[in-house]
N, CA, C and O atoms as a MOPAC input file, in Angstrom:
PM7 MOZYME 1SCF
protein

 N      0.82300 1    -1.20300 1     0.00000 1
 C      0.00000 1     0.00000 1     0.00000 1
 C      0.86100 1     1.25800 1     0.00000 1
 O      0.38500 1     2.17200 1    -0.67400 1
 N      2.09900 1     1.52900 1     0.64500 1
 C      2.96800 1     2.32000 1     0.60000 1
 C      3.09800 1     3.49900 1    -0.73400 1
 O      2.95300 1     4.71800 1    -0.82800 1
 N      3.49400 1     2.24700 1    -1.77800 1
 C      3.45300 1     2.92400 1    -3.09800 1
 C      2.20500 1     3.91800 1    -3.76200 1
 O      1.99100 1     4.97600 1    -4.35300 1
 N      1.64000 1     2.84000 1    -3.24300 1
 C     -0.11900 1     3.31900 1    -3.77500 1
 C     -0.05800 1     4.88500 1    -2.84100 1
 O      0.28900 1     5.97200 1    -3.30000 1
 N     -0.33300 1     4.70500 1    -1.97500 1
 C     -0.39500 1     6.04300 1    -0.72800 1
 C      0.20900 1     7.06200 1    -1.19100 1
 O     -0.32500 1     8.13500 1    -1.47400 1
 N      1.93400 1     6.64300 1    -1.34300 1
 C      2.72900 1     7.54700 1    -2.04700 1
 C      2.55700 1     8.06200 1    -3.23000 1
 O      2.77300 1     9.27400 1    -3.21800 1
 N      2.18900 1     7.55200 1    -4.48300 1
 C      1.54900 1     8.00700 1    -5.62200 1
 C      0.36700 1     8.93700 1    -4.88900 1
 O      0.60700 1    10.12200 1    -4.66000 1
 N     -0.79700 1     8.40000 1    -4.56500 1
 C     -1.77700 1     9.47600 1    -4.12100 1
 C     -1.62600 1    10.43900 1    -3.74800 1
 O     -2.10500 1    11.48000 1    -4.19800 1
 N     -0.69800 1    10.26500 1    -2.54700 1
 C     -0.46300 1    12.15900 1    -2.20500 1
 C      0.69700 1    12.68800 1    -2.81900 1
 O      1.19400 1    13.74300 1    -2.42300 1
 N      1.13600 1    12.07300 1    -3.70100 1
 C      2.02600 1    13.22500 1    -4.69900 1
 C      0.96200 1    13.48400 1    -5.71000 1
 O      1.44800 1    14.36300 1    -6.42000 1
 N      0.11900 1    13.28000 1    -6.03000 1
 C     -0.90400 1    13.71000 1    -7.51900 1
 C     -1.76400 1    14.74600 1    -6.47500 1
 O     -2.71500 1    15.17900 1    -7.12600 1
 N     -1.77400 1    15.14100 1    -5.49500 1
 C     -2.08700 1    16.10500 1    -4.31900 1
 C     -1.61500 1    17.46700 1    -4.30800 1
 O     -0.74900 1    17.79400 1    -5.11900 1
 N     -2.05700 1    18.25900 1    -3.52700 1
 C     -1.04700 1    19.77800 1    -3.18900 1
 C     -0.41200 1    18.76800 1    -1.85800 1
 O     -0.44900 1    17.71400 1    -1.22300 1
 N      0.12500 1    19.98800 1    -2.06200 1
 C      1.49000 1    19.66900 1    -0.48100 1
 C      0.74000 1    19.28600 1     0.73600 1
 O      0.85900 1    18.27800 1     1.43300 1
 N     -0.30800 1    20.61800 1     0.88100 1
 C     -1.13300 1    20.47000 1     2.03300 1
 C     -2.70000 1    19.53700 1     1.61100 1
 O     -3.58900 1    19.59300 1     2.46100 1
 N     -2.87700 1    19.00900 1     0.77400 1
 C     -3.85200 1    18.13900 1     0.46300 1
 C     -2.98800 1    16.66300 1     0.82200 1
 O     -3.21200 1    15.54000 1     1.27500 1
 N     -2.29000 1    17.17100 1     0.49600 1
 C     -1.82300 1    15.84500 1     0.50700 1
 C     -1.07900 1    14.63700 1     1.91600 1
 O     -0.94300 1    13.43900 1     2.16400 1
 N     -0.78100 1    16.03100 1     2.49500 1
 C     -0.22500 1    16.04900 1     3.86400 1
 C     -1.57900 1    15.58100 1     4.87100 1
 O     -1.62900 1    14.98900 1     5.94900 1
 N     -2.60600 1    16.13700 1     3.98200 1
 C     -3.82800 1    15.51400 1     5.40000 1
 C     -4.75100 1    14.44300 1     4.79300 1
 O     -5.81900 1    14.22600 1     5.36700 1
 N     -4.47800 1    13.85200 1     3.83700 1
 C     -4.89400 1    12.96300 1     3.05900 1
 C     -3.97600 1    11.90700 1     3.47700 1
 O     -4.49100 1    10.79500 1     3.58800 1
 N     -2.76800 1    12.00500 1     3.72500 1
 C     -2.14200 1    10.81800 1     4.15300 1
 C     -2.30000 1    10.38000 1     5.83000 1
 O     -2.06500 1     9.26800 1     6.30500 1
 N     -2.77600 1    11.62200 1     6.56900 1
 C     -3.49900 1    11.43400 1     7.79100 1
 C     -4.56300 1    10.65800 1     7.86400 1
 O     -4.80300 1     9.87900 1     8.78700 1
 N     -5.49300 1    10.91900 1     6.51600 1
 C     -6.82600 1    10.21400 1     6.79600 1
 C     -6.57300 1     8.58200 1     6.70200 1
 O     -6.69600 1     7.64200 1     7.48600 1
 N     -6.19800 1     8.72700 1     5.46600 1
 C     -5.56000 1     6.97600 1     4.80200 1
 C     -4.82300 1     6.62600 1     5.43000 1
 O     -4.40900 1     5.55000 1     4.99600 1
 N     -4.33200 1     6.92000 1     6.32100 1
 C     -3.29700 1     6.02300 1     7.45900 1
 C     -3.82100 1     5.76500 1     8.93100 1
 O     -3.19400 1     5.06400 1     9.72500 1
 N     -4.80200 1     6.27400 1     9.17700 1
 C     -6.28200 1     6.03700 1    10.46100 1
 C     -5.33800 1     7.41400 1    11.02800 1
 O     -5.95500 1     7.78300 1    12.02700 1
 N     -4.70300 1     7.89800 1    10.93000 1
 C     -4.06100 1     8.70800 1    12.07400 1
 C     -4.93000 1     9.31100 1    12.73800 1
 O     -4.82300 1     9.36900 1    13.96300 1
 N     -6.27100 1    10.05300 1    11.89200 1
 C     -7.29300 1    10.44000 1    12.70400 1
 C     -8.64600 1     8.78400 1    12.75100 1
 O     -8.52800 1     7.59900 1    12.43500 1
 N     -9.55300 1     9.45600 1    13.20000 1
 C    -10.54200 1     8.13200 1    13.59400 1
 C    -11.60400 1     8.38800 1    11.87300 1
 O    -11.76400 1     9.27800 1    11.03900 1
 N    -12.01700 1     7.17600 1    12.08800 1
 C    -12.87200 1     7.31300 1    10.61200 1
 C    -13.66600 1     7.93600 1    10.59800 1
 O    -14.33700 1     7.86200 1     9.56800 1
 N    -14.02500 1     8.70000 1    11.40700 1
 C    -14.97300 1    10.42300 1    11.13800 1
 C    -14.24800 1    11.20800 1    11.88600 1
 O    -13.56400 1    10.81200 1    12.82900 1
 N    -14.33000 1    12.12200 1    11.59400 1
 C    -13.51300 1    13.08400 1    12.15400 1
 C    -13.61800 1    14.38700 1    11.95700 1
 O    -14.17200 1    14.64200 1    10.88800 1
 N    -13.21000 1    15.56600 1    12.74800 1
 C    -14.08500 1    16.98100 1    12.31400 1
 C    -12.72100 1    18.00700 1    12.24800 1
 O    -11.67200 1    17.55700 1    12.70900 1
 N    -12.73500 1    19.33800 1    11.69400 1
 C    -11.48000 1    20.07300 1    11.83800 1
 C    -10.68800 1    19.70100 1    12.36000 1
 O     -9.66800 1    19.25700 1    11.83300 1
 N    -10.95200 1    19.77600 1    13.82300 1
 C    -10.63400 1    20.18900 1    14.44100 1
 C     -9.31800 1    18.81000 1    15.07300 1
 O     -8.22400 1    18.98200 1    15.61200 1
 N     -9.90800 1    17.76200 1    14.77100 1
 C     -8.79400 1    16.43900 1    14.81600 1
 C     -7.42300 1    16.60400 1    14.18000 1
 O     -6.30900 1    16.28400 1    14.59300 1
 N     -7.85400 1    17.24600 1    12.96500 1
 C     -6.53500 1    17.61300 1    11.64900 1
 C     -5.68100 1    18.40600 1    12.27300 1
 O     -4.45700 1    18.31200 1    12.17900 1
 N     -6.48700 1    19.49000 1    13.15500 1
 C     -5.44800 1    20.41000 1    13.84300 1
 C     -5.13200 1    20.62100 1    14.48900 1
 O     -4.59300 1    21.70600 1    14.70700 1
 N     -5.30200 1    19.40100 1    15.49300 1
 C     -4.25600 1    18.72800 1    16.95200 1
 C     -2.99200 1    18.06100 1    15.88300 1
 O     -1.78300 1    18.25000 1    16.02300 1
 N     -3.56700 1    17.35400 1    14.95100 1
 C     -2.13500 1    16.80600 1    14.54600 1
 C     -1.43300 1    17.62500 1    13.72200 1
 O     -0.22800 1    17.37200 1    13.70000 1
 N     -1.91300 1    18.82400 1    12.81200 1
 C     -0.86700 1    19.74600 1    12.53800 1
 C     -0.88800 1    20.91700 1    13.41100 1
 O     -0.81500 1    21.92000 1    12.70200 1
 N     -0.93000 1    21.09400 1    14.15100 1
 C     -1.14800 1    22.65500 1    15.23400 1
 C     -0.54600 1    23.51400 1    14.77000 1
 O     -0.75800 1    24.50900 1    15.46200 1
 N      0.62700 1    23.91600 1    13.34700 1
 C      1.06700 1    24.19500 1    12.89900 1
 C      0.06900 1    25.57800 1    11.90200 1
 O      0.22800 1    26.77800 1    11.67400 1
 N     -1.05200 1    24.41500 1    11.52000 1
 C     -2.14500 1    25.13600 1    10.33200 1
 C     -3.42100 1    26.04900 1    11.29300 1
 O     -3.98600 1    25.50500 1    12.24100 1
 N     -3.67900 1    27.23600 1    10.93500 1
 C     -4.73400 1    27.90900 1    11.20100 1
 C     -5.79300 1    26.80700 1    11.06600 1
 O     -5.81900 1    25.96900 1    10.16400 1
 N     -6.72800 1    26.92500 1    12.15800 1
 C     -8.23900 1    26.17700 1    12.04400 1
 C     -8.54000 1    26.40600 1    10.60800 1
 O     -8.53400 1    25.50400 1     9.76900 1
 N     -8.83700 1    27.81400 1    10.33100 1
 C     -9.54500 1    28.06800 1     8.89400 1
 C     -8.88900 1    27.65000 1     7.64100 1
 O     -9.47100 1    27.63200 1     6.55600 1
 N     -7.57400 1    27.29300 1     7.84000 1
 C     -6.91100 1    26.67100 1     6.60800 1
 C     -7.25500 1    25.20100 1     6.73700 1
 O     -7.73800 1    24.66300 1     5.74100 1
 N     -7.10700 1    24.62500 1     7.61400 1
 C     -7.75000 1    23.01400 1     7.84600 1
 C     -8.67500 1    22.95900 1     7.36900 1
 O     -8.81600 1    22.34900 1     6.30900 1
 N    -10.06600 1    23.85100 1     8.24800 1
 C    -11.40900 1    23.64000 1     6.98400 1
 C    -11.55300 1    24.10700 1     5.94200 1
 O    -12.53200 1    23.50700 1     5.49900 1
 N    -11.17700 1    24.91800 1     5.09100 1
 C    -10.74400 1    25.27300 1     4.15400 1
 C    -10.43200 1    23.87200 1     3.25400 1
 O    -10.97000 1    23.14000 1     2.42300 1
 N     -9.51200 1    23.98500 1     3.81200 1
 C     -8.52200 1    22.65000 1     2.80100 1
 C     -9.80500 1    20.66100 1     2.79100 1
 O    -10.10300 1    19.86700 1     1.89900 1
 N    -10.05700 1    20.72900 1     4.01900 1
 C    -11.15700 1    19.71600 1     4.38000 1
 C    -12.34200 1    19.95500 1     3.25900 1
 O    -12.39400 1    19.19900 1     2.29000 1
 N    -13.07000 1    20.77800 1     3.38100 1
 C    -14.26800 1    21.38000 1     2.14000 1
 C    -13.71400 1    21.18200 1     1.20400 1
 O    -14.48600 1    20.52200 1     0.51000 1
 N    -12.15600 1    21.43900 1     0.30900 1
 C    -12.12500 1    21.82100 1    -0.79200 1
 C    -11.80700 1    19.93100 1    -1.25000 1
 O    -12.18500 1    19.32500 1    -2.25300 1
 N    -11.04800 1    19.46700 1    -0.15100 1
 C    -11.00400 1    17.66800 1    -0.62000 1
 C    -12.26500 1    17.30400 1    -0.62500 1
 O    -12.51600 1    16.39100 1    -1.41100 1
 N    -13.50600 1    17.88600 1     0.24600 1
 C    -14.50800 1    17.00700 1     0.15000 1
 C    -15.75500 1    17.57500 1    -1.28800 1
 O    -16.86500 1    17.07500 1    -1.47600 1
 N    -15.18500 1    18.60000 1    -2.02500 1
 C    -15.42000 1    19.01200 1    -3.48200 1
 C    -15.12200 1    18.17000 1    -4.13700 1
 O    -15.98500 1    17.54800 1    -4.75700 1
 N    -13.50500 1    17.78500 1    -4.25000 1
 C    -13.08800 1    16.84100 1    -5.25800 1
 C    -13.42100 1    15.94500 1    -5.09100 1
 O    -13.20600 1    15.22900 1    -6.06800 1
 N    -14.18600 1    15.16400 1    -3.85500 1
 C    -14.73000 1    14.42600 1    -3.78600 1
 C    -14.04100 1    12.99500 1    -3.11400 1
 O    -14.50700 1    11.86400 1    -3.25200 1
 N    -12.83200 1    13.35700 1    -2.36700 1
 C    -11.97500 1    12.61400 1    -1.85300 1
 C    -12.06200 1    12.29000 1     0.00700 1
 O    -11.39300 1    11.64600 1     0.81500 1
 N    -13.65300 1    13.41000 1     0.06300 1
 C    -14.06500 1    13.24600 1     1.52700 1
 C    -15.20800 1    13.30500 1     1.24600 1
 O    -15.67300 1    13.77100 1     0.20600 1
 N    -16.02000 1    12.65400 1     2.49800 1
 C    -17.36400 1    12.86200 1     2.29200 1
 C    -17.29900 1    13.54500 1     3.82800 1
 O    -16.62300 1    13.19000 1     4.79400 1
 N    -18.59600 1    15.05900 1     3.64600 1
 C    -18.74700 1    15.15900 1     4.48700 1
 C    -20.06900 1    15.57700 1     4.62900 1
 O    -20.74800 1    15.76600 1     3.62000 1
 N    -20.61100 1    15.78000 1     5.95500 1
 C    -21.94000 1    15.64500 1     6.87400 1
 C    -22.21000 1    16.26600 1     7.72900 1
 O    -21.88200 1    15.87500 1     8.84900 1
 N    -23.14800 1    17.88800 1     7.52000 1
 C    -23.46600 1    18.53600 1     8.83600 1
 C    -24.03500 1    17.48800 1     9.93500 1
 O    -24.83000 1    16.54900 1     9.89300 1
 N    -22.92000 1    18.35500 1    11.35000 1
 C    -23.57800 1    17.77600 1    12.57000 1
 C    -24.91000 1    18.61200 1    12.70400 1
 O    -25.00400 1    19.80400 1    12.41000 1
 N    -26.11000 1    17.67200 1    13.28000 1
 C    -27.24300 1    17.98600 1    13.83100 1
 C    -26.74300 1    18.91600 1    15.04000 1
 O    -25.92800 1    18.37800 1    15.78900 1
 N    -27.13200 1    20.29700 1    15.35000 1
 C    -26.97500 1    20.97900 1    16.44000 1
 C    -25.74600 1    21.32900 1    16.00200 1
 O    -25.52400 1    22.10300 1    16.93300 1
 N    -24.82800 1    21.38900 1    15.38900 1
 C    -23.31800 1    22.21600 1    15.38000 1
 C    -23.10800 1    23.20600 1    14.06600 1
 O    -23.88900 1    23.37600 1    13.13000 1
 N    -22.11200 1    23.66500 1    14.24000 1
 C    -22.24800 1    24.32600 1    12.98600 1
 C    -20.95300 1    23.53900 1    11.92500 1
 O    -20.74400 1    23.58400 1    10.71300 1
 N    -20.27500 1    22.84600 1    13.06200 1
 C    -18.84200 1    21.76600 1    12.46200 1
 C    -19.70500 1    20.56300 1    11.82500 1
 O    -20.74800 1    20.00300 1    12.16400 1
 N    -18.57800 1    20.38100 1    10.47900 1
 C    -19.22400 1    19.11000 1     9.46700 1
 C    -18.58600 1    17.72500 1     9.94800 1
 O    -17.47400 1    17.97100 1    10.41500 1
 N    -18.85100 1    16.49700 1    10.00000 1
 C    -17.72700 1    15.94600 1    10.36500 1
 C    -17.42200 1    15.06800 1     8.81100 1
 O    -18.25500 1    15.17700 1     7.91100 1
 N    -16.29900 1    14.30200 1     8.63500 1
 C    -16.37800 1    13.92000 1     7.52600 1
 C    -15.42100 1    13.01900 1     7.75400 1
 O    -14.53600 1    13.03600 1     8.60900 1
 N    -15.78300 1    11.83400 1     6.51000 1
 C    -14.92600 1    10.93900 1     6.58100 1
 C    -13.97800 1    10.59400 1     5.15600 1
 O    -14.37700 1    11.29200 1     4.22400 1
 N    -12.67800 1     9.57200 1     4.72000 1
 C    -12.53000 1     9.28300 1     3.35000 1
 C    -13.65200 1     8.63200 1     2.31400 1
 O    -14.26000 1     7.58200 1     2.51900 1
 N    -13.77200 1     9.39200 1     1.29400 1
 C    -14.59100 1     8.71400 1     0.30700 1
 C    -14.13100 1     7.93200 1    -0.14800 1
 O    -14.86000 1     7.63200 1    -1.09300 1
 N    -12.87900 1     6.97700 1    -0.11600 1
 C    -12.27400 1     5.86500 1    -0.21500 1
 C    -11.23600 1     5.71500 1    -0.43800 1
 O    -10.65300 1     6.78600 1    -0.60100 1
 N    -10.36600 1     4.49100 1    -0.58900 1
 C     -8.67300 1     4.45600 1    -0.62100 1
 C     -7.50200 1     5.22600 1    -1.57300 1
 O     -7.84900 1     6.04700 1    -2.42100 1
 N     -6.31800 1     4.93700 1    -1.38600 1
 C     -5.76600 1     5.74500 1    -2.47200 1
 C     -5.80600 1     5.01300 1    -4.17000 1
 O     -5.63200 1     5.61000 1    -5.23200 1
 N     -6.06700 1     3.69100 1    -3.97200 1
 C     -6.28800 1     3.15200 1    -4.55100 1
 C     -7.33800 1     3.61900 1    -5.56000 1
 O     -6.99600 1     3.79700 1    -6.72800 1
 N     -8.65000 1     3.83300 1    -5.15200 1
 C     -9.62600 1     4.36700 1    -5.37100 1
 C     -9.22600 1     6.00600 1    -6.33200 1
 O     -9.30900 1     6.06100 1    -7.55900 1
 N     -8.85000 1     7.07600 1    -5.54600 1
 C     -8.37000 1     8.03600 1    -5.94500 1
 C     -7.57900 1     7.79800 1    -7.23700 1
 O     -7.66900 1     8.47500 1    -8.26100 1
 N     -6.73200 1     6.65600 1    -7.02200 1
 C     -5.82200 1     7.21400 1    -8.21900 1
 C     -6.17700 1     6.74600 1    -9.41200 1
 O     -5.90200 1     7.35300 1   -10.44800 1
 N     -7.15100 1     5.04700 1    -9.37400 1
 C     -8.18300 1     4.98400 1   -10.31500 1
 C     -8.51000 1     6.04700 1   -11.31900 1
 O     -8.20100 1     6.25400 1   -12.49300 1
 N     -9.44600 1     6.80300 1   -10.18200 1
 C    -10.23900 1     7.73100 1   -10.84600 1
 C     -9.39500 1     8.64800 1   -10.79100 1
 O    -10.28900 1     9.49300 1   -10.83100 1
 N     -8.33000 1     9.36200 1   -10.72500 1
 C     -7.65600 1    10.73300 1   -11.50900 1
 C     -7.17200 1    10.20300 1   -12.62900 1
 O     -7.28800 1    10.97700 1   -13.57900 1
 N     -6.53600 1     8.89800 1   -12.96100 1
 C     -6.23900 1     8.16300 1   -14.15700 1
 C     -6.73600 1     8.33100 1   -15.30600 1
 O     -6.36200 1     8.64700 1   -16.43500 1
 N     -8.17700 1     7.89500 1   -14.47400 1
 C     -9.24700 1     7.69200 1   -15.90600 1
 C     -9.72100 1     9.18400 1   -16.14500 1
 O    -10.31300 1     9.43100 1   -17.19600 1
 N     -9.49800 1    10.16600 1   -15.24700 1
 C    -10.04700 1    11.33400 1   -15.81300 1
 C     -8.74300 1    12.41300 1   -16.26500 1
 O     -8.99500 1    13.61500 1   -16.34500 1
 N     -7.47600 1    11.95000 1   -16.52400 1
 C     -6.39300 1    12.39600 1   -16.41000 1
 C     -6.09800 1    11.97100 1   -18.55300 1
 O     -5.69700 1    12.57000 1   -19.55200 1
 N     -6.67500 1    10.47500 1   -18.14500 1
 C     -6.93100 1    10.15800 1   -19.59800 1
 C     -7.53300 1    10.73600 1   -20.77500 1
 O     -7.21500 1    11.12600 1   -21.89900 1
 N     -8.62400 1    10.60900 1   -19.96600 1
 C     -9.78100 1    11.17200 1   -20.83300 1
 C     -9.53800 1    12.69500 1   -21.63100 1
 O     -9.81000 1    12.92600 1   -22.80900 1
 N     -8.98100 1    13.59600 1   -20.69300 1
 C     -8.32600 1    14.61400 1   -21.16900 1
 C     -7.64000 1    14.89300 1   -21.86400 1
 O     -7.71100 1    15.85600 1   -22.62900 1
 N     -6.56200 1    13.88600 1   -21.73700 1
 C     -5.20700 1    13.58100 1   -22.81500 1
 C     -6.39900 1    13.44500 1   -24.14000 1
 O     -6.67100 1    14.36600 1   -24.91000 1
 N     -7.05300 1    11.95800 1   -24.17100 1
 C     -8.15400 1    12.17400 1   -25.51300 1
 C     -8.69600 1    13.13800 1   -25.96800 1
 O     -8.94000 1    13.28200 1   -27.16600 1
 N     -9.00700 1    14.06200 1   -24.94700 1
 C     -9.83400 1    14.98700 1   -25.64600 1
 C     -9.15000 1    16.35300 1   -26.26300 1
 O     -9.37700 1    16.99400 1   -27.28900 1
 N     -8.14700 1    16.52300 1   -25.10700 1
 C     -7.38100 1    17.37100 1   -25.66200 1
 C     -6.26700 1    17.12400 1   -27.39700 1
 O     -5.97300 1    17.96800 1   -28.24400 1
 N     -5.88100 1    15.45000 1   -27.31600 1
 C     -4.97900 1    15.42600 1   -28.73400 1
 C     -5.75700 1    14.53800 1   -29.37000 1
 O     -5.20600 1    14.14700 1   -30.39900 1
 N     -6.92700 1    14.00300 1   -29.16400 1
 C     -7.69700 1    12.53900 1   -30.06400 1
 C     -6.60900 1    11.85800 1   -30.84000 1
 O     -5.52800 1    11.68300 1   -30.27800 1
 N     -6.73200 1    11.57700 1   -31.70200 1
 C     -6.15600 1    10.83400 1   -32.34700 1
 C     -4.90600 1    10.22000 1   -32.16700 1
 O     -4.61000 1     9.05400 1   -32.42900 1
 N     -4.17500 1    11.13400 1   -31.68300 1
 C     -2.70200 1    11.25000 1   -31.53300 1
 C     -2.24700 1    10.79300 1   -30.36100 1
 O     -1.14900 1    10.33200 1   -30.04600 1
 N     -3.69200 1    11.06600 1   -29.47000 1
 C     -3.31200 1    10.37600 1   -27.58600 1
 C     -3.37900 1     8.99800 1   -27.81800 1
 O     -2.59600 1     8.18300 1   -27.32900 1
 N     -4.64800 1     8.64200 1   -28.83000 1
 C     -4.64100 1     6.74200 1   -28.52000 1
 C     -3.58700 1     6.37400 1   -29.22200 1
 O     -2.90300 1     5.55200 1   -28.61100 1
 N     -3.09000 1     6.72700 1   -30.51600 1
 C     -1.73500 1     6.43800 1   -30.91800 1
 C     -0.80500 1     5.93100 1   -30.06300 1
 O     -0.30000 1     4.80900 1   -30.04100 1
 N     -0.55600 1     7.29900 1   -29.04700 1
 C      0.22700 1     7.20100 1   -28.23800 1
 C      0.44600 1     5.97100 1   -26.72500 1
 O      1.41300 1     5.48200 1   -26.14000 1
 N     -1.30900 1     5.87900 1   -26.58000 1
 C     -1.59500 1     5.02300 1   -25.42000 1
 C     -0.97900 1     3.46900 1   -26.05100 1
 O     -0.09200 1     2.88500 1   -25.42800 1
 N     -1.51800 1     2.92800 1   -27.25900 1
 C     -1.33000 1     2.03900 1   -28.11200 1
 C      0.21400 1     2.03000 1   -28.42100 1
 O      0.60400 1     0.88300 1   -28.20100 1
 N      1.21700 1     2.79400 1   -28.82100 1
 C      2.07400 1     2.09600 1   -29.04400 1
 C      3.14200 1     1.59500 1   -27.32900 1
 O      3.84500 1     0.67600 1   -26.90800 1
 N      2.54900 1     3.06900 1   -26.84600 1
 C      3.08900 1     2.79100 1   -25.12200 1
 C      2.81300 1     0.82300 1   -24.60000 1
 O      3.53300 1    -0.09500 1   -24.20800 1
 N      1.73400 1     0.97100 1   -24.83100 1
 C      1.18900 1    -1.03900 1   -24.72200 1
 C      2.66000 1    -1.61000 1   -25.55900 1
 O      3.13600 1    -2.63500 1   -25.07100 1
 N      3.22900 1    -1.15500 1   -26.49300 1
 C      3.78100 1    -2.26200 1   -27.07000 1
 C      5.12700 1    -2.54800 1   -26.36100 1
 O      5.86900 1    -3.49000 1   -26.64000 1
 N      5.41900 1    -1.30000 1   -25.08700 1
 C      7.23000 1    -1.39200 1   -25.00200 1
 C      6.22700 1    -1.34500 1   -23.56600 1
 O      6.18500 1    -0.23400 1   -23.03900 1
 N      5.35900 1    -2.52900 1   -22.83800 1
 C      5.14900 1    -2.63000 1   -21.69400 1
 C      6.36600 1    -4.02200 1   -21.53900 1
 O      6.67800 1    -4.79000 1   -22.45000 1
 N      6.89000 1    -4.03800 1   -20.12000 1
 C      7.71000 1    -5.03600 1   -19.57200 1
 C      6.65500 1    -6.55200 1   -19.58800 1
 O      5.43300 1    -6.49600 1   -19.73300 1
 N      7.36000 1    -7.71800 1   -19.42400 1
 C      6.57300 1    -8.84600 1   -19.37500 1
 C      5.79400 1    -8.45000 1   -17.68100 1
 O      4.63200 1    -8.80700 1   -17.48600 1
 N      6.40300 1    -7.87600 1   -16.82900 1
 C      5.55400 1    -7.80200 1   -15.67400 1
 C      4.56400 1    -7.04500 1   -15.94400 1
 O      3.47700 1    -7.61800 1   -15.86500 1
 N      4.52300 1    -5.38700 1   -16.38900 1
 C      3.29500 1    -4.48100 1   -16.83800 1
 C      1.84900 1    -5.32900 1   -17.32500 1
 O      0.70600 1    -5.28000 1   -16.87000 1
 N      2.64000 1    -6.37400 1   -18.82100 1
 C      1.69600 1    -7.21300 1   -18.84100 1
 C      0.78500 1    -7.85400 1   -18.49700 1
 O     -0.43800 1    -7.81000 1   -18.63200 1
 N      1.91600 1    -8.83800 1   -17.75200 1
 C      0.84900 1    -9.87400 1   -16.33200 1
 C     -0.02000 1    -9.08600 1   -15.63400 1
 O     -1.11400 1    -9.58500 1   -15.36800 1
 N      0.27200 1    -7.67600 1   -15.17900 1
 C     -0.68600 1    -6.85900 1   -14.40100 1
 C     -1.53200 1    -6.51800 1   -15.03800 1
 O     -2.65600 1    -6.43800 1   -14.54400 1
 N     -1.25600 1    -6.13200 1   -16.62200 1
 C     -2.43500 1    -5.32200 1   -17.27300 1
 C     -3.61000 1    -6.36800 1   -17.35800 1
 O     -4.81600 1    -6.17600 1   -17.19800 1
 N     -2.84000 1    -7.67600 1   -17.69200 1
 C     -4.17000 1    -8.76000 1   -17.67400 1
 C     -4.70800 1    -8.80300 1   -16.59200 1
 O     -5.91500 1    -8.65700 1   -16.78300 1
 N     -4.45300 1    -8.94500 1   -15.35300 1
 C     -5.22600 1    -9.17800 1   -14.11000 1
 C     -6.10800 1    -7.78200 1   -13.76700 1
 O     -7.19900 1    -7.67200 1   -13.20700 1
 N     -5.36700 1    -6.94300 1   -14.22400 1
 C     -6.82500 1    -5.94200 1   -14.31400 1
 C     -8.13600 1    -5.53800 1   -14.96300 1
 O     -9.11000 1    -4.87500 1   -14.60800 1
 N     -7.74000 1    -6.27100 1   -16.17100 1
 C     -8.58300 1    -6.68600 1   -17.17800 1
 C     -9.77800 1    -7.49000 1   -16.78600 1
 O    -10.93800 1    -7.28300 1   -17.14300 1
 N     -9.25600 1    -8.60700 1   -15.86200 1
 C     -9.75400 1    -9.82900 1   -15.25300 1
 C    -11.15900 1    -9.62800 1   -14.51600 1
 O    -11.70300 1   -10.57900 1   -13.95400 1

């Protein structure tokens, strides 16, 4: 998982990424509100924590949930890094297509041909 993790929060900002590897590593509890993020960085203004919390849970990499009676959201991961990097992939792709068509699948296609015998074995099991 290391790798995976590590890929995820480098395709991140610094500070997205820095509290994204908090969440995905339990450091905080699986719900959790500001205010958890900023016992463990005490470093960051409250308002930059939620700030930064809202803007992951836009991209859609948190889910979060007004408390009944509070005015604090609490929120949890919308799923692994695994998950994340899936989906920036496929929408990282899609772009490449849309932005060069023709010339991106070219490109995706001959990339397939100088994959290693391991790339392979993986590409099939994902296929699977």
């Amino acid at each position: 998982m290391t790798d995976t993790l590590d890929r995820a929060v480098a395709a991140l900002g610094r500070l997205e990424g820095r509290i994204m590897r908090l969440v995905w590593t339990s450091a905080v509890a699986t719900e959790f509100v500001v205010r958890d993020i900023g016992d463990l960085v005490p470093e960051l203004a409250y308002t930059t924590v939620m700030t930064t919390l809202r803007r992951l849970a836009d991209k859609g990499l948190l889910h979060a949930e007004a408390r009944v009676g509070h005015r604090a959201h609490t929120y949890r991961a919308a799923g692994t890094p695994a998950d994340y990097l899936a989906a920036a992939s496929r929408r990282e792709a899609g772009e490449v297509v849309a932005r060069y068509g023709d010339a991106a699948l070219a490109a995706f296609a001959a990339r397939l041909g100088e994959l290693t015998d391991e790339q392979r074995r993986r590409l099939r099991e994902l296929g699977s």
